[in-house]
Tab-separated table of C-alpha atoms in Angstrom:
chain	number	residue	atom	x	y	z
A	1	MET	CA	-4.461	61.362	68.375
A	2	ASP	CA	-6.720	63.174	70.658
A	3	LYS	CA	-9.521	65.371	69.256
A	4	GLU	CA	-7.901	68.805	69.738
A	5	THR	CA	-4.746	67.779	67.745
A	6	GLU	CA	-6.982	66.346	65.022
A	7	VAL	CA	-8.980	69.790	64.801
A	8	LYS	CA	-5.486	71.571	64.511
A	9	SER	CA	-4.048	69.535	61.785
A	10	SER	CA	-7.118	69.410	59.479
A	11	PRO	CA	-6.731	73.062	57.961
A	12	GLU	CA	-2.775	72.100	57.552
A	13	LYS	CA	-3.640	69.048	55.771
A	14	ARG	CA	-6.187	70.806	53.622
A	15	ALA	CA	-3.503	73.375	52.937
A	16	SER	CA	-0.927	71.039	51.904
A	17	SER	CA	-3.403	69.044	49.597
A	18	SER	CA	-4.329	72.204	48.040
A	19	LYS	CA	-0.736	73.210	47.354
A	20	ALA	CA	-0.313	69.836	45.761
A	21	PHE	CA	-3.324	70.399	43.571
A	22	ARG	CA	-1.865	73.774	42.498
A	23	PHE	CA	1.248	72.236	41.242
A	24	ILE	CA	-0.717	69.311	39.721
A	25	SER	CA	-2.565	72.047	37.845
A	26	VAL	CA	0.656	73.798	36.930
A	27	PHE	CA	1.954	70.299	35.578
A	28	ALA	CA	-1.508	69.905	33.858
A	29	ARG	CA	-1.272	73.285	31.974
A	30	LEU	CA	2.397	72.661	30.938
A	31	LEU	CA	1.240	69.204	29.389
A	32	ILE	CA	-1.891	70.240	27.649
A	33	GLY	CA	-0.148	73.606	26.550
A	34	ILE	CA	2.765	71.727	25.007
A	35	ILE	CA	0.508	69.072	23.497
A	36	LEU	CA	-1.728	71.625	21.809
A	37	ILE	CA	1.177	73.875	20.428
A	38	VAL	CA	3.018	70.824	19.111
A	39	ALA	CA	-0.340	69.769	17.378
A	40	GLY	CA	-0.943	73.307	16.060
A	41	VAL	CA	2.722	73.699	14.771
A	42	SER	CA	2.607	70.071	13.076
A	43	LYS	CA	-0.545	71.227	11.193
A	44	LEU	CA	0.682	74.703	10.015
A	45	ALA	CA	3.945	72.988	8.829
A	46	ALA	CA	2.073	71.337	6.107
A	47	PRO	CA	-0.428	72.653	3.378
A	48	LYS	CA	-3.744	73.329	4.805
A	49	GLU	CA	-5.451	70.810	2.397
A	50	GLU	CA	-3.549	67.975	4.252
A	51	PHE	CA	-5.173	68.541	7.349
A	52	ALA	CA	-8.601	69.113	5.500
A	53	LEU	CA	-8.267	65.717	3.907
A	54	ILE	CA	-7.815	63.973	7.460
A	55	ILE	CA	-10.857	65.998	8.752
A	56	GLU	CA	-12.694	64.759	5.619
A	57	ALA	CA	-11.953	61.142	6.537
A	58	TYR	CA	-13.686	61.373	9.524
A	59	ASN	CA	-16.821	61.786	7.606
A	60	LEU	CA	-18.570	64.174	9.946
A	61	VAL	CA	-18.528	67.461	8.130
A	62	SER	CA	-18.548	68.682	4.433
A	63	PRO	CA	-15.221	69.218	2.419
A	64	SER	CA	-15.841	73.019	2.582
A	65	THR	CA	-16.480	72.916	6.369
A	66	ALA	CA	-13.280	70.655	6.734
A	67	LEU	CA	-11.191	73.208	4.787
A	68	THR	CA	-12.313	76.086	7.249
A	69	LEU	CA	-11.502	73.873	10.323
A	70	ALA	CA	-8.180	72.900	8.838
A	71	THR	CA	-7.388	76.753	8.316
A	72	PHE	CA	-8.494	77.722	11.862
A	73	LEU	CA	-8.034	74.698	14.242
A	74	PRO	CA	-4.358	74.808	14.236
A	75	TRP	CA	-4.363	78.594	15.139
A	76	LEU	CA	-7.017	78.014	17.843
A	77	GLU	CA	-4.692	74.992	19.336
A	78	LEU	CA	-1.887	77.453	19.486
A	79	LEU	CA	-3.970	80.232	21.121
A	80	ILE	CA	-5.344	77.792	23.742
A	81	GLY	CA	-2.016	76.198	24.083
A	82	TYR	CA	-0.171	79.424	24.798
A	83	SER	CA	-2.999	80.831	27.018
A	84	LEU	CA	-2.589	77.658	29.196
A	85	LEU	CA	0.930	77.882	29.370
A	86	THR	CA	1.149	81.454	30.313
A	87	GLY	CA	-2.074	81.473	32.404
A	88	TYR	CA	-3.814	83.918	30.536
A	89	LEU	CA	-7.726	84.232	30.800
A	90	LEU	CA	-7.122	80.597	32.270
A	91	ARG	CA	-10.594	79.676	33.103
A	92	LEU	CA	-11.919	80.698	29.769
A	93	PHE	CA	-9.182	78.797	27.748
A	94	THR	CA	-9.403	75.923	30.049
A	95	VAL	CA	-13.045	75.602	29.138
A	96	ALA	CA	-12.215	75.889	25.627
A	97	SER	CA	-9.506	73.113	25.922
A	98	GLY	CA	-12.062	70.896	27.549
A	99	ILE	CA	-14.620	71.362	24.876
A	100	LEU	CA	-11.737	70.688	22.228
A	101	PHE	CA	-10.700	67.353	23.602
A	102	ILE	CA	-14.491	66.510	24.190
A	103	ALA	CA	-15.033	67.257	20.520
A	104	PHE	CA	-11.895	65.126	19.589
A	105	ASP	CA	-12.951	62.227	21.657
A	106	PHE	CA	-16.463	62.410	20.061
A	107	ALA	CA	-15.157	62.420	16.590
A	108	LEU	CA	-12.631	59.482	17.419
A	109	PHE	CA	-15.558	57.456	19.178
A	110	SER	CA	-17.657	57.994	16.303
A	111	LEU	CA	-15.163	56.307	14.233
A	112	LYS	CA	-15.438	53.043	16.418
A	113	ILE	CA	-19.078	53.227	16.183
A	114	ARG	CA	-19.180	53.707	12.533
A	115	GLY	CA	-16.536	50.941	11.850
A	116	ILE	CA	-14.364	53.530	9.979
A	117	GLU	CA	-10.586	52.558	10.142
A	118	LEU	CA	-8.283	55.098	9.770
A	119	PRO	CA	-4.282	54.889	9.648
A	120	SER	CA	-3.813	57.363	12.455
A	121	CYS	CA	-5.902	59.895	14.298
A	122	GLY	CA	-4.189	62.849	12.286
A	123	CYS	CA	-4.068	64.907	15.416
A	124	PHE	CA	-0.386	65.726	14.999
A	125	GLY	CA	0.054	66.142	11.084
A	126	ALA	CA	2.829	64.489	9.631
A	127	SER	CA	4.942	64.713	12.947
A	128	PHE	CA	3.501	61.626	15.006
A	129	HIS	CA	1.042	59.012	14.115
A	130	PRO	CA	-0.969	57.826	17.132
A	131	GLU	CA	-3.748	55.373	16.588
A	132	PRO	CA	-7.318	56.586	17.162
A	133	LYS	CA	-7.995	54.231	20.067
A	134	ILE	CA	-4.887	55.225	21.871
A	135	MET	CA	-6.010	58.874	21.447
A	136	ILE	CA	-9.499	58.214	22.865
A	137	GLY	CA	-7.767	57.581	26.085
A	138	VAL	CA	-5.237	60.261	25.871
A	139	ASP	CA	-8.105	62.815	25.281
A	140	PHE	CA	-10.046	61.531	28.225
A	141	VAL	CA	-6.942	62.054	30.346
A	142	LEU	CA	-6.694	65.661	28.845
A	143	ILE	CA	-10.396	66.280	29.768
A	144	ILE	CA	-9.823	65.353	33.199
A	145	LEU	CA	-6.597	67.593	33.581
A	146	SER	CA	-8.591	70.459	32.153
A	147	LEU	CA	-11.189	69.832	34.929
A	148	ILE	CA	-8.418	70.013	37.451
A	149	ILE	CA	-7.112	73.236	35.988
A	150	PHE	CA	-10.541	74.843	35.993
A	151	LYS	CA	-11.355	73.824	39.652
A	152	VAL	CA	-7.919	74.629	41.237
A	153	GLN	CA	-6.841	78.240	42.197
A	154	PRO	CA	-3.816	79.102	39.718
A	155	ILE	CA	-0.382	79.949	40.572
A	156	TRP	CA	2.359	81.209	38.209
A	157	ALA	CA	-0.308	82.744	35.923
A	158	LEU	CA	-0.426	85.941	33.831
A	159	ASP	CA	-3.978	86.341	35.322
A	160	LEU	CA	-2.528	86.773	38.838
A	161	TRP	CA	0.081	89.335	37.577
A	162	ALA	CA	-2.714	91.200	35.598
A	163	GLY	CA	-4.896	91.383	39.012
A	164	LYS	CA	-7.628	89.006	37.701
A	165	ARG	CA	-9.420	87.869	40.658
A	166	ASN	CA	-10.147	84.127	40.686
A	167	ASN	CA	-13.152	82.322	41.460
A	168	HIS	CA	-11.879	81.594	44.936
A	169	GLY	CA	-12.118	85.476	45.619
A	170	GLU	CA	-8.378	85.714	46.055
B	1	MET	CA	-4.013	97.574	31.231
B	2	LYS	CA	-1.926	94.587	32.491
B	3	ARG	CA	-4.457	92.381	30.949
B	4	VAL	CA	-4.092	93.937	27.484
B	5	TYR	CA	-0.438	93.520	27.789
B	6	GLY	CA	-0.862	89.748	28.847
B	7	GLY	CA	-3.261	89.220	25.768
B	8	LEU	CA	-0.624	90.807	23.526
B	9	VAL	CA	2.061	88.658	24.827
B	10	VAL	CA	-0.184	85.574	23.922
B	11	LEU	CA	-1.036	86.776	20.722
B	12	ALA	CA	2.641	87.537	19.768
B	13	LEU	CA	3.758	83.968	20.798
B	14	VAL	CA	0.883	82.735	18.734
B	15	ALA	CA	1.750	84.584	15.723
B	16	VAL	CA	5.433	83.941	15.958
B	17	THR	CA	5.170	80.232	16.429
B	18	GLY	CA	2.455	79.907	13.673
B	19	LEU	CA	4.580	81.946	11.197
B	20	PHE	CA	7.456	80.006	12.000
B	21	ALA	CA	5.723	76.732	11.448
B	22	LYS	CA	4.496	77.962	8.028
B	23	LYS	CA	8.103	79.061	7.179
B	24	SER	CA	9.515	75.839	8.105
B	25	ARG	CA	7.714	74.095	5.153
B	26	LYS	CA	10.937	73.467	3.505
B	27	PRO	CA	11.134	71.539	-0.010
B	28	TYR	CA	9.830	68.241	1.314
B	29	VAL	CA	12.369	66.006	2.759
B	30	GLU	CA	11.769	62.631	0.970
B	31	THR	CA	13.866	59.605	0.994
B	32	ALA	CA	14.132	56.753	-1.429
B	33	PRO	CA	17.023	54.551	-2.832
B	34	ALA	CA	19.146	56.747	-5.359
B	35	TYR	CA	18.073	54.750	-8.423
B	36	ARG	CA	14.329	55.762	-7.677
B	37	ILE	CA	15.319	59.569	-7.939
B	38	GLU	CA	15.580	61.691	-10.761
B	39	GLY	CA	16.502	65.114	-10.851
B	40	PRO	CA	19.286	67.421	-8.908
B	41	ALA	CA	19.297	67.328	-5.128
B	42	GLY	CA	19.146	70.786	-4.715
B	43	ALA	CA	15.973	71.384	-6.976
B	44	PRO	CA	13.476	73.794	-5.663
B	45	ILE	CA	10.488	71.259	-6.413
B	46	THR	CA	10.334	67.856	-5.073
B	47	ILE	CA	7.601	65.441	-6.521
B	48	SER	CA	7.011	62.050	-4.938
B	49	GLU	CA	4.693	59.605	-6.516
B	50	PHE	CA	3.014	56.795	-4.490
B	51	SER	CA	2.266	54.296	-7.271
B	52	ASP	CA	1.351	50.851	-8.003
B	53	PHE	CA	2.633	48.933	-11.076
B	54	GLU	CA	-0.654	47.052	-11.733
B	55	CYS	CA	-3.054	50.129	-11.467
B	56	PRO	CA	-4.167	51.456	-14.812
B	57	ALA	CA	-4.554	54.979	-13.418
B	58	CYS	CA	-1.006	55.000	-12.617
B	59	ARG	CA	-0.059	53.929	-16.300
B	60	ALA	CA	-2.385	56.530	-17.324
B	61	ALA	CA	-0.611	59.217	-15.245
B	62	GLU	CA	2.797	58.399	-16.723
B	63	GLY	CA	1.967	60.869	-19.728
B	64	PRO	CA	1.136	63.825	-17.461
B	65	ARG	CA	3.967	63.026	-15.089
B	66	LYS	CA	6.786	62.991	-18.015
B	67	GLN	CA	5.362	66.195	-19.468
B	68	LEU	CA	5.666	68.082	-16.236
B	69	LEU	CA	9.245	66.688	-15.673
B	70	ALA	CA	9.812	67.941	-19.153
B	71	LEU	CA	8.435	71.330	-18.555
B	72	TYR	CA	10.449	72.056	-15.412
B	73	GLY	CA	13.367	70.411	-16.130
B	74	SER	CA	16.281	70.728	-13.589
B	75	LYS	CA	13.828	72.698	-11.299
B	76	VAL	CA	12.402	69.252	-10.266
B	77	ARG	CA	13.443	66.208	-8.258
B	78	PHE	CA	11.264	63.244	-8.743
B	79	ILE	CA	10.889	60.570	-6.401
B	80	PHE	CA	9.209	57.214	-7.009
B	81	LYS	CA	7.580	55.264	-4.105
B	82	ASP	CA	5.911	51.838	-3.949
B	83	PHE	CA	2.327	51.645	-2.915
B	84	PRO	CA	1.176	48.359	-4.108
B	85	LEU	CA	-2.523	47.889	-3.590
B	86	GLU	CA	-2.312	44.232	-2.956
B	87	HIS	CA	-5.954	43.694	-2.017
B	88	ILE	CA	-7.013	44.622	-5.664
B	89	HIS	CA	-3.648	44.166	-7.673
B	90	PRO	CA	-2.297	40.715	-6.618
B	91	TRP	CA	0.855	41.310	-8.816
B	92	ALA	CA	1.644	44.538	-7.905
B	93	LYS	CA	3.977	43.845	-5.079
B	94	SER	CA	5.986	41.231	-7.083
B	95	ALA	CA	6.488	43.917	-9.961
B	96	ALA	CA	7.543	46.220	-7.276
B	97	ILE	CA	10.184	43.677	-6.135
B	98	ALA	CA	11.305	43.232	-9.570
B	99	ALA	CA	11.640	46.825	-10.208
B	100	GLU	CA	13.704	47.349	-6.995
B	101	CYS	CA	16.037	44.452	-8.218
B	102	ALA	CA	16.415	46.134	-11.460
B	103	GLY	CA	17.361	49.256	-9.705
B	104	GLU	CA	20.094	47.668	-7.882
B	105	GLN	CA	21.593	47.063	-11.156
B	106	GLY	CA	20.964	50.406	-12.441
B	107	LYS	CA	17.942	49.762	-14.587
B	108	PHE	CA	15.054	50.877	-12.280
B	109	TRP	CA	13.609	53.472	-14.774
B	110	GLU	CA	13.849	50.944	-17.781
B	111	LEU	CA	11.904	48.158	-16.004
B	112	HIS	CA	9.437	50.995	-14.561
B	113	ASP	CA	8.514	52.244	-18.122
B	114	LEU	CA	8.286	48.725	-19.465
B	115	LEU	CA	6.103	47.523	-16.743
B	116	TYR	CA	3.847	50.620	-17.430
B	117	ALA	CA	3.968	50.399	-21.071
B	118	ASN	CA	2.941	46.674	-21.147
B	119	GLN	CA	0.779	46.645	-18.023
B	120	ASP	CA	-2.149	45.085	-20.188
B	121	GLN	CA	0.216	42.178	-21.464
B	122	TRP	CA	1.753	40.958	-18.048
B	123	VAL	CA	-1.259	41.525	-15.891
B	124	GLU	CA	-3.276	39.406	-18.355
B	125	ALA	CA	-0.700	36.811	-18.922
B	126	LYS	CA	-1.137	33.436	-17.705
B	127	SER	CA	1.813	33.786	-15.243
B	128	PRO	CA	2.739	37.586	-14.603
B	129	PRO	CA	5.877	36.601	-12.943
B	130	GLU	CA	7.101	34.840	-15.804
B	131	ALA	CA	5.984	37.828	-18.049
B	132	ILE	CA	7.848	40.259	-15.642
B	133	GLU	CA	10.856	38.006	-15.805
B	134	ALA	CA	10.891	38.258	-19.743
B	135	TYR	CA	11.149	42.032	-19.379
B	136	VAL	CA	13.849	41.651	-16.999
B	137	LYS	CA	15.807	39.502	-19.418
B	138	SER	CA	15.389	42.040	-22.034
B	139	LEU	CA	17.264	44.396	-20.082
B	140	GLY	CA	20.321	42.152	-20.034
B	141	LEU	CA	20.478	42.087	-16.245
B	142	ASP	CA	22.767	39.857	-14.262
B	143	ASN	CA	20.369	36.898	-13.751
B	144	ALA	CA	21.792	35.403	-10.397
B	145	ALA	CA	22.266	38.717	-8.748
B	146	PHE	CA	18.794	39.558	-9.619
B	147	LYS	CA	17.367	36.200	-8.495
B	148	ALA	CA	19.345	36.858	-5.235
B	149	CYS	CA	17.756	40.147	-4.787
B	150	LEU	CA	14.294	39.033	-5.280
B	151	LYS	CA	14.846	36.672	-2.388
B	152	ASP	CA	16.286	39.216	-0.168
B	153	PRO	CA	14.214	40.218	2.711
B	154	LYS	CA	15.811	43.850	2.465
B	155	THR	CA	14.058	44.175	-1.023
B	156	VAL	CA	10.522	43.574	0.504
B	157	ALA	CA	11.425	45.647	3.464
B	158	LEU	CA	12.144	48.753	1.200
B	159	ILE	CA	8.650	48.357	-0.509
B	160	ASP	CA	6.959	47.757	2.898
B	161	ALA	CA	8.576	51.007	4.359
B	162	ASP	CA	7.126	52.947	1.460
B	163	VAL	CA	3.736	51.408	2.031
B	164	LYS	CA	3.994	52.538	5.646
B	165	GLU	CA	5.117	55.834	4.895
B	166	GLY	CA	2.169	56.064	2.487
B	167	GLN	CA	-0.420	55.154	5.175
B	168	GLU	CA	1.153	57.449	7.486
B	169	ARG	CA	0.515	60.238	4.800
B	170	TRP	CA	-3.066	59.120	4.342
B	171	VAL	CA	-2.541	57.882	0.700
B	172	SER	CA	-5.424	55.902	-0.066
B	173	ALA	CA	-5.463	55.816	-3.816
B	174	THR	CA	-2.786	55.623	-6.667
B	175	PRO	CA	-1.232	57.290	-8.198
B	176	THR	CA	-0.726	60.049	-5.383
B	177	PHE	CA	1.764	62.956	-5.969
B	178	PHE	CA	3.272	65.151	-3.454
B	179	ILE	CA	4.608	68.377	-4.837
B	180	ASN	CA	6.533	69.964	-2.079
B	181	GLY	CA	4.074	68.347	0.343
B	182	LYS	CA	0.811	69.347	-1.349
B	183	ARG	CA	-1.193	66.336	-2.522
B	184	PHE	CA	-2.529	65.620	-6.070
B	185	ILE	CA	-4.478	62.517	-6.734
B	186	GLY	CA	-4.278	61.042	-10.219
B	187	GLY	CA	-2.814	62.110	-13.449
B	188	LEU	CA	-5.616	64.852	-14.269
B	189	GLN	CA	-5.171	66.616	-10.974
B	190	LEU	CA	-1.374	66.524	-11.507
B	191	SER	CA	-1.586	67.889	-14.905
B	192	ALA	CA	-4.319	70.503	-14.298
B	193	LEU	CA	-3.190	71.860	-10.961
B	194	GLY	CA	0.342	70.805	-10.612
B	195	PRO	CA	1.802	73.453	-12.735
B	196	ILE	CA	-0.190	76.179	-11.020
B	197	TRP	CA	1.289	75.042	-7.540
B	198	ILE	CA	4.717	74.674	-8.812
B	199	ASP	CA	4.803	78.100	-10.666
B	200	LYS	CA	3.370	79.571	-7.165
B	201	ILE	CA	6.419	78.096	-5.419
B	202	LEU	CA	8.880	79.192	-7.972
B	203	ALA	CA	7.529	82.802	-8.038
B	204	LYS	CA	7.634	82.940	-4.258
B	205	LYS	CA	11.480	81.729	-4.300
B	206	HIS	CA	12.276	84.212	-7.010
B	207	GLY	CA	10.066	86.969	-5.665
């Protein structure tokens, strides 16, 4: 390949890799959105005291804080989940999802350090019962995916329909 | 303006999904062999108890439990679940197996009551299995069928399934009661707070 052809193909390559990343970003939004919605629904489908009991088992917050968290966290999960799915205030809610998964990973990792064994992570109420060690890995992947959504120019998003300019100036 | 519409769409989705999830809290779907269930299938209240035959707190909760069932009668369906805490109660699982086998012959509640009423005697006996066997004999069960049942892996599997379910539902102490999904730990909580919760559910259903 001569130098001229190489120079010509570089922007095309960049364009195609950027397009691929945009689709990965959409996939990431779908995945995180669905996970958060399922998590929120599972928790709301049981009395809030049940989820508060799970939060208390982590031994990181007081019982009254656990009850407050149990009341609001499922709704927050739904809000972030739907915002990512629809692409509404995408950057803001992507940051929120990243912070949420970092907080979850911190809580799960602290269990390991303190030697607390829980029957499951309690992330999905009574619906699914993934082990804490598995969820540490899953949350880490979700943090990476949140980072991709944050970095990549969005497509198929309410933000674009609403005319919100993205950070790429487009 | 479009951004406001977008926000409203997202909030509407959140509200509809959240309310749907809350509404989907039906009378809790609980499963157990028929002999461990009391009360009509269509009852608006379902109480399940995760219990351990060797646990003194479970014996103490028997009074409040029976009072509650008498108070609400046919409005309540009661389901017994085994949750033997083997690390502190070495004979709890043997007792649970015996109760299952009595249940196979239609005498679950009879042995259940005997085991709790005489808990001090059989737990402190030289050979708890022999003491339990004496209660079984007093119920006039078919001895050969009973012994075959004791050895049947399906019997143990039933108890293990309850234990697994209890662990998945974060049961860590016995007795733990669930009234339409809401947890009450111990007889005191059951008798003090259970009726309030039940009345609230019944009022919602009739209101």
